[in-house]
Protein backbone atom coordinates (compact mmCIF):
# COMPACT_ATOMS: atom_id res chain seq x y z
CA UNK A 1 0.00 0.00 0.00
CA UNK A 2 1.43 3.35 -1.04
CA UNK A 3 1.58 6.14 1.53
CA UNK A 4 2.59 9.78 1.46
CA UNK A 5 6.00 10.42 3.08
CA UNK A 6 8.02 13.54 3.83
CA UNK A 7 11.81 13.34 3.77
CA UNK A 8 13.37 16.29 5.63
CA UNK A 9 16.72 17.69 4.52
CA UNK A 10 18.93 20.76 4.78
CA UNK A 11 18.33 23.89 2.72
CA UNK A 12 19.78 23.47 -0.76
CA UNK A 13 19.79 19.66 -0.69
CA UNK A 14 16.18 19.21 -1.86
CA UNK A 15 17.05 18.33 -5.48
CA UNK A 16 19.82 15.94 -4.41
CA UNK A 17 17.42 14.16 -2.09
CA UNK A 18 14.76 14.00 -4.80
CA UNK A 19 17.31 12.34 -7.11
CA UNK A 20 18.28 9.84 -4.39
CA UNK A 21 14.61 8.97 -3.90
CA UNK A 22 14.09 8.62 -7.67
CA UNK A 23 17.05 6.22 -7.84
CA UNK A 24 15.50 3.87 -5.28
CA UNK A 25 12.09 3.82 -6.97
CA UNK A 26 10.06 6.51 -5.20
CA UNK A 27 7.18 8.03 -7.16
CA UNK A 28 5.23 11.30 -7.20
CA UNK A 29 8.21 13.27 -5.91
CA UNK A 30 7.62 16.94 -5.05
CA UNK A 31 10.34 19.17 -3.62
CA UNK A 32 9.53 21.75 -0.95
CA UNK A 33 11.49 24.03 1.36
CA UNK A 34 13.93 21.71 3.21
CA UNK A 35 11.76 18.68 2.38
CA UNK A 36 10.81 16.25 -0.36
CA UNK A 37 7.35 14.70 -0.49
CA UNK A 38 6.98 11.30 -2.14
CA UNK A 39 4.54 8.44 -2.40
CA UNK A 40 5.65 4.86 -1.97
CA UNK A 41 5.24 1.64 0.01
CA UNK A 42 7.05 0.63 3.19
CA UNK A 43 9.79 -1.24 1.32
CA UNK A 44 10.98 1.91 -0.46
CA UNK A 45 10.64 3.94 2.75
CA UNK A 46 12.94 1.48 4.56
CA UNK A 47 15.35 1.59 1.63
CA UNK A 48 15.30 5.40 1.79
CA UNK A 49 16.20 5.28 5.49
CA UNK A 50 19.17 3.07 4.69
CA UNK A 51 20.63 4.68 1.56
CA UNK A 52 19.58 8.35 1.36
CA UNK A 53 22.59 10.35 2.49
CA UNK A 54 20.88 13.75 2.34
CA UNK A 55 17.69 12.87 4.28
CA UNK A 56 17.69 13.90 7.93
CA UNK A 57 14.49 12.01 8.77
CA UNK A 58 11.47 10.53 7.03
CA UNK A 59 8.04 11.41 8.36
CA UNK A 60 4.59 9.88 7.88
CA UNK A 61 1.86 12.54 8.10
CA UNK A 62 -1.01 11.32 10.27
CA UNK A 63 -3.48 14.13 9.53
CA UNK A 64 -3.68 17.41 7.68
CA UNK A 65 -5.84 20.41 8.51
CA UNK A 66 -5.65 24.19 8.50
CA UNK A 67 -5.47 26.13 11.74
CA UNK A 68 -5.49 29.91 11.76
CA UNK A 69 -5.19 30.21 15.53
CA UNK A 70 -4.52 28.23 18.69
CA UNK A 71 -8.17 27.21 19.13
CA UNK A 72 -8.43 25.76 15.61
CA UNK A 73 -5.14 23.91 16.16
CA UNK A 74 -6.47 22.36 19.38
CA UNK A 75 -9.77 21.41 17.72
CA UNK A 76 -7.99 19.83 14.75
CA UNK A 77 -5.71 17.78 16.99
CA UNK A 78 -8.67 16.76 19.16
CA UNK A 79 -10.50 15.34 16.09
CA UNK A 80 -7.63 12.97 15.23
CA UNK A 81 -8.30 9.31 16.02
CA UNK A 82 -5.20 8.52 18.09
CA UNK A 83 -6.20 4.88 18.62
CA UNK A 84 -4.92 3.79 15.20
PDB file of N, CA and C in Angstrom:
ATOM      1  N   UNK A   1       0.839  -1.181   0.000  1.00  0.00           N
ATOM      2  CA  UNK A   1       0.000   0.000   0.000  1.00  0.00           C
ATOM      3  C   UNK A   1       0.887   1.248   0.000  1.00  0.00           C
ATOM      4  N   UNK A   2       0.643   2.125  -0.932  1.00  0.00           N
ATOM      5  CA  UNK A   2       1.430   3.351  -1.035  1.00  0.00           C
ATOM      6  C   UNK A   2       0.935   4.387  -0.032  1.00  0.00           C
ATOM      7  N   UNK A   3       1.889   5.080   0.572  1.00  0.00           N
ATOM      8  CA  UNK A   3       1.575   6.142   1.529  1.00  0.00           C
ATOM      9  C   UNK A   3       2.358   7.384   1.148  1.00  0.00           C
ATOM     10  N   UNK A   4       1.886   8.513   1.645  1.00  0.00           N
ATOM     11  CA  UNK A   4       2.593   9.780   1.465  1.00  0.00           C
ATOM     12  C   UNK A   4       3.667   9.891   2.541  1.00  0.00           C
ATOM     13  N   UNK A   5       4.888  10.251   2.159  1.00  0.00           N
ATOM     14  CA  UNK A   5       6.000  10.415   3.081  1.00  0.00           C
ATOM     15  C   UNK A   5       6.616  11.789   2.884  1.00  0.00           C
ATOM     16  N   UNK A   6       7.281  12.283   3.915  1.00  0.00           N
ATOM     17  CA  UNK A   6       8.018  13.541   3.830  1.00  0.00           C
ATOM     18  C   UNK A   6       9.442  13.262   4.306  1.00  0.00           C
ATOM     19  N   UNK A   7      10.402  13.487   3.414  1.00  0.00           N
ATOM     20  CA  UNK A   7      11.809  13.344   3.773  1.00  0.00           C
ATOM     21  C   UNK A   7      12.366  14.739   4.037  1.00  0.00           C
ATOM     22  N   UNK A   8      12.817  14.983   5.252  1.00  0.00           N
ATOM     23  CA  UNK A   8      13.372  16.287   5.634  1.00  0.00           C
ATOM     24  C   UNK A   8      14.857  16.328   5.277  1.00  0.00           C
ATOM     25  N   UNK A   9      15.324  17.515   4.876  1.00  0.00           N
ATOM     26  CA  UNK A   9      16.719  17.693   4.515  1.00  0.00           C
ATOM     27  C   UNK A   9      17.162  19.111   4.846  1.00  0.00           C
ATOM     28  N   UNK A  10      18.409  19.419   4.574  1.00  0.00           N
ATOM     29  CA  UNK A  10      18.931  20.762   4.784  1.00  0.00           C
ATOM     30  C   UNK A  10      18.621  21.641   3.578  1.00  0.00           C
ATOM     31  N   UNK A  11      18.598  22.946   3.794  1.00  0.00           N
ATOM     32  CA  UNK A  11      18.333  23.894   2.717  1.00  0.00           C
ATOM     33  C   UNK A  11      19.373  23.713   1.607  1.00  0.00           C
ATOM     34  N   UNK A  12      18.898  23.624   0.383  1.00  0.00           N
ATOM     35  CA  UNK A  12      19.782  23.466  -0.761  1.00  0.00           C
ATOM     36  C   UNK A  12      20.009  22.030  -1.188  1.00  0.00           C
ATOM     37  N   UNK A  13      19.607  21.069  -0.380  1.00  0.00           N
ATOM     38  CA  UNK A  13      19.793  19.657  -0.695  1.00  0.00           C
ATOM     39  C   UNK A  13      18.522  19.000  -1.237  1.00  0.00           C
ATOM     40  N   UNK A  14      17.472  19.772  -1.454  1.00  0.00           N
ATOM     41  CA  UNK A  14      16.183  19.208  -1.864  1.00  0.00           C
ATOM     42  C   UNK A  14      16.283  18.429  -3.185  1.00  0.00           C
ATOM     43  N   UNK A  15      16.939  19.006  -4.184  1.00  0.00           N
ATOM     44  CA  UNK A  15      17.051  18.333  -5.485  1.00  0.00           C
ATOM     45  C   UNK A  15      17.923  17.085  -5.401  1.00  0.00           C
ATOM     46  N   UNK A  16      18.984  17.131  -4.603  1.00  0.00           N
ATOM     47  CA  UNK A  16      19.820  15.943  -4.413  1.00  0.00           C
ATOM     48  C   UNK A  16      19.027  14.818  -3.761  1.00  0.00           C
ATOM     49  N   UNK A  17      18.247  15.157  -2.759  1.00  0.00           N
ATOM     50  CA  UNK A  17      17.418  14.157  -2.086  1.00  0.00           C
ATOM     51  C   UNK A  17      16.363  13.604  -3.031  1.00  0.00           C
ATOM     52  N   UNK A  18      15.750  14.467  -3.827  1.00  0.00           N
ATOM     53  CA  UNK A  18      14.755  13.999  -4.801  1.00  0.00           C
ATOM     54  C   UNK A  18      15.386  12.999  -5.764  1.00  0.00           C
ATOM     55  N   UNK A  19      16.608  13.257  -6.202  1.00  0.00           N
ATOM     56  CA  UNK A  19      17.311  12.336  -7.106  1.00  0.00           C
ATOM     57  C   UNK A  19      17.617  11.017  -6.408  1.00  0.00           C
ATOM     58  N   UNK A  20      18.038  11.071  -5.150  1.00  0.00           N
ATOM     59  CA  UNK A  20      18.277   9.837  -4.390  1.00  0.00           C
ATOM     60  C   UNK A  20      16.996   9.015  -4.291  1.00  0.00           C
ATOM     61  N   UNK A  21      15.884   9.677  -4.014  1.00  0.00           N
ATOM     62  CA  UNK A  21      14.606   8.968  -3.903  1.00  0.00           C
ATOM     63  C   UNK A  21      14.188   8.383  -5.247  1.00  0.00           C
ATOM     64  N   UNK A  22      14.400   9.124  -6.330  1.00  0.00           N
ATOM     65  CA  UNK A  22      14.092   8.620  -7.671  1.00  0.00           C
ATOM     66  C   UNK A  22      14.899   7.356  -7.965  1.00  0.00           C
ATOM     67  N   UNK A  23      16.160   7.357  -7.572  1.00  0.00           N
ATOM     68  CA  UNK A  23      17.048   6.222  -7.843  1.00  0.00           C
ATOM     69  C   UNK A  23      16.646   4.950  -7.105  1.00  0.00           C
ATOM     70  N   UNK A  24      15.923   5.073  -6.008  1.00  0.00           N
ATOM     71  CA  UNK A  24      15.500   3.865  -5.279  1.00  0.00           C
ATOM     72  C   UNK A  24      14.055   3.488  -5.587  1.00  0.00           C
ATOM     73  N   UNK A  25      13.418   4.212  -6.514  1.00  0.00           N
ATOM     74  CA  UNK A  25      12.090   3.823  -6.972  1.00  0.00           C
ATOM     75  C   UNK A  25      10.926   4.608  -6.421  1.00  0.00           C
ATOM     76  N   UNK A  26      11.173   5.709  -5.727  1.00  0.00           N
ATOM     77  CA  UNK A  26      10.064   6.514  -5.199  1.00  0.00           C
ATOM     78  C   UNK A  26       9.322   7.197  -6.344  1.00  0.00           C
ATOM     79  N   UNK A  27       8.030   7.420  -6.144  1.00  0.00           N
ATOM     80  CA  UNK A  27       7.181   8.030  -7.163  1.00  0.00           C
ATOM     81  C   UNK A  27       6.516   9.289  -6.620  1.00  0.00           C
ATOM     82  N   UNK A  28       5.953  10.067  -7.535  1.00  0.00           N
ATOM     83  CA  UNK A  28       5.230  11.300  -7.200  1.00  0.00           C
ATOM     84  C   UNK A  28       6.067  12.186  -6.282  1.00  0.00           C
ATOM     85  N   UNK A  29       7.263  12.485  -6.705  1.00  0.00           N
ATOM     86  CA  UNK A  29       8.210  13.269  -5.914  1.00  0.00           C
ATOM     87  C   UNK A  29       7.958  14.755  -6.125  1.00  0.00           C
ATOM     88  N   UNK A  30       7.829  15.490  -5.018  1.00  0.00           N
ATOM     89  CA  UNK A  30       7.623  16.942  -5.055  1.00  0.00           C
ATOM     90  C   UNK A  30       8.586  17.575  -4.055  1.00  0.00           C
ATOM     91  N   UNK A  31       9.415  18.497  -4.528  1.00  0.00           N
ATOM     92  CA  UNK A  31      10.343  19.169  -3.618  1.00  0.00           C
ATOM     93  C   UNK A  31       9.650  20.352  -2.951  1.00  0.00           C
ATOM     94  N   UNK A  32      10.054  20.623  -1.732  1.00  0.00           N
ATOM     95  CA  UNK A  32       9.529  21.747  -0.951  1.00  0.00           C
ATOM     96  C   UNK A  32      10.715  22.404  -0.247  1.00  0.00           C
ATOM     97  N   UNK A  33      10.441  23.358   0.607  1.00  0.00           N
ATOM     98  CA  UNK A  33      11.489  24.027   1.363  1.00  0.00           C
ATOM     99  C   UNK A  33      12.028  23.085   2.439  1.00  0.00           C
ATOM    100  N   UNK A  34      13.253  22.636   2.287  1.00  0.00           N
ATOM    101  CA  UNK A  34      13.928  21.714   3.208  1.00  0.00           C
ATOM    102  C   UNK A  34      13.213  20.375   3.358  1.00  0.00           C
ATOM    103  N   UNK A  35      12.468  19.949   2.320  1.00  0.00           N
ATOM    104  CA  UNK A  35      11.760  18.676   2.376  1.00  0.00           C
ATOM    105  C   UNK A  35      11.467  18.173   0.970  1.00  0.00           C
ATOM    106  N   UNK A  36      11.251  16.869   0.880  1.00  0.00           N
ATOM    107  CA  UNK A  36      10.814  16.247  -0.364  1.00  0.00           C
ATOM    108  C   UNK A  36       9.651  15.330  -0.018  1.00  0.00           C
ATOM    109  N   UNK A  37       8.524  15.542  -0.677  1.00  0.00           N
ATOM    110  CA  UNK A  37       7.347  14.700  -0.494  1.00  0.00           C
ATOM    111  C   UNK A  37       7.385  13.607  -1.551  1.00  0.00           C
ATOM    112  N   UNK A  38       7.043  12.389  -1.160  1.00  0.00           N
ATOM    113  CA  UNK A  38       6.985  11.304  -2.137  1.00  0.00           C
ATOM    114  C   UNK A  38       5.945  10.285  -1.701  1.00  0.00           C
ATOM    115  N   UNK A  39       5.537   9.462  -2.673  1.00  0.00           N
ATOM    116  CA  UNK A  39       4.537   8.437  -2.402  1.00  0.00           C
ATOM    117  C   UNK A  39       5.149   7.085  -2.721  1.00  0.00           C
ATOM    118  N   UNK A  40       5.086   6.178  -1.749  1.00  0.00           N
ATOM    119  CA  UNK A  40       5.655   4.859  -1.971  1.00  0.00           C
ATOM    120  C   UNK A  40       5.250   3.913  -0.849  1.00  0.00           C
ATOM    121  N   UNK A  41       5.585   2.629  -1.013  1.00  0.00           N
ATOM    122  CA  UNK A  41       5.242   1.639   0.005  1.00  0.00           C
ATOM    123  C   UNK A  41       6.344   1.576   1.078  1.00  0.00           C
ATOM    124  N   UNK A  42       6.121   0.725   2.058  1.00  0.00           N
ATOM    125  CA  UNK A  42       7.046   0.632   3.193  1.00  0.00           C
ATOM    126  C   UNK A  42       8.430   0.151   2.768  1.00  0.00           C
ATOM    127  N   UNK A  43       8.500  -0.718   1.766  1.00  0.00           N
ATOM    128  CA  UNK A  43       9.790  -1.238   1.315  1.00  0.00           C
ATOM    129  C   UNK A  43      10.702  -0.115   0.852  1.00  0.00           C
ATOM    130  N   UNK A  44      10.177   0.784   0.037  1.00  0.00           N
ATOM    131  CA  UNK A  44      10.981   1.905  -0.458  1.00  0.00           C
ATOM    132  C   UNK A  44      11.293   2.874   0.681  1.00  0.00           C
ATOM    133  N   UNK A  45      10.373   3.054   1.611  1.00  0.00           N
ATOM    134  CA  UNK A  45      10.642   3.936   2.753  1.00  0.00           C
ATOM    135  C   UNK A  45      11.808   3.391   3.582  1.00  0.00           C
ATOM    136  N   UNK A  46      11.824   2.074   3.828  1.00  0.00           N
ATOM    137  CA  UNK A  46      12.940   1.475   4.564  1.00  0.00           C
ATOM    138  C   UNK A  46      14.243   1.632   3.786  1.00  0.00           C
ATOM    139  N   UNK A  47      14.175   1.424   2.476  1.00  0.00           N
ATOM    140  CA  UNK A  47      15.354   1.593   1.634  1.00  0.00           C
ATOM    141  C   UNK A  47      15.854   3.039   1.702  1.00  0.00           C
ATOM    142  N   UNK A  48      14.922   3.986   1.697  1.00  0.00           N
ATOM    143  CA  UNK A  48      15.295   5.403   1.788  1.00  0.00           C
ATOM    144  C   UNK A  48      16.012   5.686   3.109  1.00  0.00           C
ATOM    145  N   UNK A  49      15.539   5.101   4.188  1.00  0.00           N
ATOM    146  CA  UNK A  49      16.197   5.283   5.490  1.00  0.00           C
ATOM    147  C   UNK A  49      17.624   4.740   5.484  1.00  0.00           C
ATOM    148  N   UNK A  50      17.844   3.689   4.721  1.00  0.00           N
ATOM    149  CA  UNK A  50      19.169   3.069   4.687  1.00  0.00           C
ATOM    150  C   UNK A  50      20.147   3.763   3.746  1.00  0.00           C
ATOM    151  N   UNK A  51      19.679   4.229   2.585  1.00  0.00           N
ATOM    152  CA  UNK A  51      20.625   4.676   1.562  1.00  0.00           C
ATOM    153  C   UNK A  51      20.632   6.177   1.280  1.00  0.00           C
ATOM    154  N   UNK A  52      19.612   6.908   1.658  1.00  0.00           N
ATOM    155  CA  UNK A  52      19.580   8.347   1.356  1.00  0.00           C
ATOM    156  C   UNK A  52      20.532   9.089   2.287  1.00  0.00           C
ATOM    157  N   UNK A  53      21.575   9.656   1.702  1.00  0.00           N
ATOM    158  CA  UNK A  53      22.593  10.354   2.495  1.00  0.00           C
ATOM    159  C   UNK A  53      22.174  11.765   2.868  1.00  0.00           C
ATOM    160  N   UNK A  54      21.247  12.353   2.094  1.00  0.00           N
ATOM    161  CA  UNK A  54      20.876  13.749   2.336  1.00  0.00           C
ATOM    162  C   UNK A  54      19.588  13.902   3.137  1.00  0.00           C
ATOM    163  N   UNK A  55      18.922  12.799   3.470  1.00  0.00           N
ATOM    164  CA  UNK A  55      17.695  12.873   4.276  1.00  0.00           C
ATOM    165  C   UNK A  55      18.055  12.896   5.760  1.00  0.00           C
ATOM    166  N   UNK A  56      17.484  13.839   6.487  1.00  0.00           N
ATOM    167  CA  UNK A  56      17.693  13.901   7.933  1.00  0.00           C
ATOM    168  C   UNK A  56      16.748  12.956   8.661  1.00  0.00           C
ATOM    169  N   UNK A  57      15.499  12.915   8.208  1.00  0.00           N
ATOM    170  CA  UNK A  57      14.490  12.015   8.768  1.00  0.00           C
ATOM    171  C   UNK A  57      13.370  11.858   7.758  1.00  0.00           C
ATOM    172  N   UNK A  58      12.606  10.780   7.911  1.00  0.00           N
ATOM    173  CA  UNK A  58      11.474  10.527   7.027  1.00  0.00           C
ATOM    174  C   UNK A  58      10.228  10.446   7.890  1.00  0.00           C
ATOM    175  N   UNK A  59       9.249  11.268   7.551  1.00  0.00           N
ATOM    176  CA  UNK A  59       8.039  11.411   8.361  1.00  0.00           C
ATOM    177  C   UNK A  59       6.821  10.859   7.637  1.00  0.00           C
ATOM    178  N   UNK A  60       5.885  10.334   8.401  1.00  0.00           N
ATOM    179  CA  UNK A  60       4.595   9.883   7.883  1.00  0.00           C
ATOM    180  C   UNK A  60       3.524  10.806   8.439  1.00  0.00           C
ATOM    181  N   UNK A  61       2.931  11.652   7.606  1.00  0.00           N
ATOM    182  CA  UNK A  61       1.864  12.537   8.099  1.00  0.00           C
ATOM    183  C   UNK A  61       0.671  11.709   8.586  1.00  0.00           C
ATOM    184  N   UNK A  62       0.142  12.057   9.748  1.00  0.00           N
ATOM    185  CA  UNK A  62      -1.010  11.323  10.268  1.00  0.00           C
ATOM    186  C   UNK A  62      -2.320  12.043   9.999  1.00  0.00           C
ATOM    187  N   UNK A  63      -2.262  13.336   9.790  1.00  0.00           N
ATOM    188  CA  UNK A  63      -3.479  14.126   9.528  1.00  0.00           C
ATOM    189  C   UNK A  63      -3.053  15.467   8.963  1.00  0.00           C
ATOM    190  N   UNK A  64      -3.959  16.085   8.228  1.00  0.00           N
ATOM    191  CA  UNK A  64      -3.683  17.410   7.679  1.00  0.00           C
ATOM    192  C   UNK A  64      -4.928  18.268   7.826  1.00  0.00           C
ATOM    193  N   UNK A  65      -4.740  19.466   8.363  1.00  0.00           N
ATOM    194  CA  UNK A  65      -5.843  20.413   8.507  1.00  0.00           C
ATOM    195  C   UNK A  65      -5.263  21.810   8.624  1.00  0.00           C
ATOM    196  N   UNK A  66      -6.090  22.802   8.381  1.00  0.00           N
ATOM    197  CA  UNK A  66      -5.655  24.194   8.498  1.00  0.00           C
ATOM    198  C   UNK A  66      -6.077  24.739   9.855  1.00  0.00           C
ATOM    199  N   UNK A  67      -5.178  25.490  10.455  1.00  0.00           N
ATOM    200  CA  UNK A  67      -5.469  26.132  11.740  1.00  0.00           C
ATOM    201  C   UNK A  67      -4.961  27.564  11.669  1.00  0.00           C
ATOM    202  N   UNK A  68      -5.865  28.500  11.821  1.00  0.00           N
ATOM    203  CA  UNK A  68      -5.487  29.912  11.762  1.00  0.00           C
ATOM    204  C   UNK A  68      -5.159  30.489  13.134  1.00  0.00           C
ATOM    205  N   UNK A  69      -5.487  29.733  14.180  1.00  0.00           N
ATOM    206  CA  UNK A  69      -5.188  30.209  15.530  1.00  0.00           C
ATOM    207  C   UNK A  69      -5.050  29.006  16.466  1.00  0.00           C
ATOM    208  N   UNK A  70      -4.756  29.283  17.717  1.00  0.00           N
ATOM    209  CA  UNK A  70      -4.525  28.225  18.694  1.00  0.00           C
ATOM    210  C   UNK A  70      -5.765  27.357  18.904  1.00  0.00           C
ATOM    211  N   UNK A  71      -6.933  27.965  18.913  1.00  0.00           N
ATOM    212  CA  UNK A  71      -8.168  27.210  19.133  1.00  0.00           C
ATOM    213  C   UNK A  71      -8.414  26.221  17.999  1.00  0.00           C
ATOM    214  N   UNK A  72      -8.234  26.653  16.755  1.00  0.00           N
ATOM    215  CA  UNK A  72      -8.427  25.755  15.615  1.00  0.00           C
ATOM    216  C   UNK A  72      -7.384  24.637  15.610  1.00  0.00           C
ATOM    217  N   UNK A  73      -6.174  24.932  16.045  1.00  0.00           N
ATOM    218  CA  UNK A  73      -5.144  23.906  16.156  1.00  0.00           C
ATOM    219  C   UNK A  73      -5.563  22.852  17.176  1.00  0.00           C
ATOM    220  N   UNK A  74      -6.017  23.286  18.341  1.00  0.00           N
ATOM    221  CA  UNK A  74      -6.468  22.363  19.379  1.00  0.00           C
ATOM    222  C   UNK A  74      -7.633  21.514  18.878  1.00  0.00           C
ATOM    223  N   UNK A  75      -8.609  22.141  18.226  1.00  0.00           N
ATOM    224  CA  UNK A  75      -9.775  21.410  17.725  1.00  0.00           C
ATOM    225  C   UNK A  75      -9.377  20.393  16.660  1.00  0.00           C
ATOM    226  N   UNK A  76      -8.449  20.758  15.782  1.00  0.00           N
ATOM    227  CA  UNK A  76      -7.988  19.832  14.753  1.00  0.00           C
ATOM    228  C   UNK A  76      -7.277  18.633  15.341  1.00  0.00           C
ATOM    229  N   UNK A  77      -6.428  18.875  16.329  1.00  0.00           N
ATOM    230  CA  UNK A  77      -5.712  17.782  16.985  1.00  0.00           C
ATOM    231  C   UNK A  77      -6.684  16.902  17.759  1.00  0.00           C
ATOM    232  N   UNK A  78      -7.683  17.509  18.374  1.00  0.00           N
ATOM    233  CA  UNK A  78      -8.668  16.763  19.160  1.00  0.00           C
ATOM    234  C   UNK A  78      -9.474  15.807  18.274  1.00  0.00           C
ATOM    235  N   UNK A  79      -9.704  16.173  17.006  1.00  0.00           N
ATOM    236  CA  UNK A  79     -10.496  15.336  16.092  1.00  0.00           C
ATOM    237  C   UNK A  79      -9.729  14.127  15.560  1.00  0.00           C
ATOM    238  N   UNK A  80      -8.426  14.088  15.740  1.00  0.00           N
ATOM    239  CA  UNK A  80      -7.629  12.967  15.230  1.00  0.00           C
ATOM    240  C   UNK A  80      -7.915  11.716  16.049  1.00  0.00           C
ATOM    241  N   UNK A  81      -8.104  10.590  15.355  1.00  0.00           N
ATOM    242  CA  UNK A  81      -8.303   9.306  16.023  1.00  0.00           C
ATOM    243  C   UNK A  81      -6.927   8.745  16.389  1.00  0.00           C
ATOM    244  N   UNK A  82      -6.521   8.932  17.635  1.00  0.00           N
ATOM    245  CA  UNK A  82      -5.197   8.525  18.086  1.00  0.00           C
ATOM    246  C   UNK A  82      -5.114   7.034  18.405  1.00  0.00           C
ATOM    247  N   UNK A  83      -6.215   6.305  18.295  1.00  0.00           N
ATOM    248  CA  UNK A  83      -6.199   4.880  18.621  1.00  0.00           C
ATOM    249  C   UNK A  83      -5.609   4.027  17.505  1.00  0.00           C
ATOM    250  N   UNK A  84      -5.450   4.581  16.324  1.00  0.00           N
ATOM    251  CA  UNK A  84      -4.919   3.793  15.196  1.00  0.00           C
ATOM    252  C   UNK A  84      -3.473   3.452  15.382  1.00  0.00           C
TER     253      UNK A  84
END
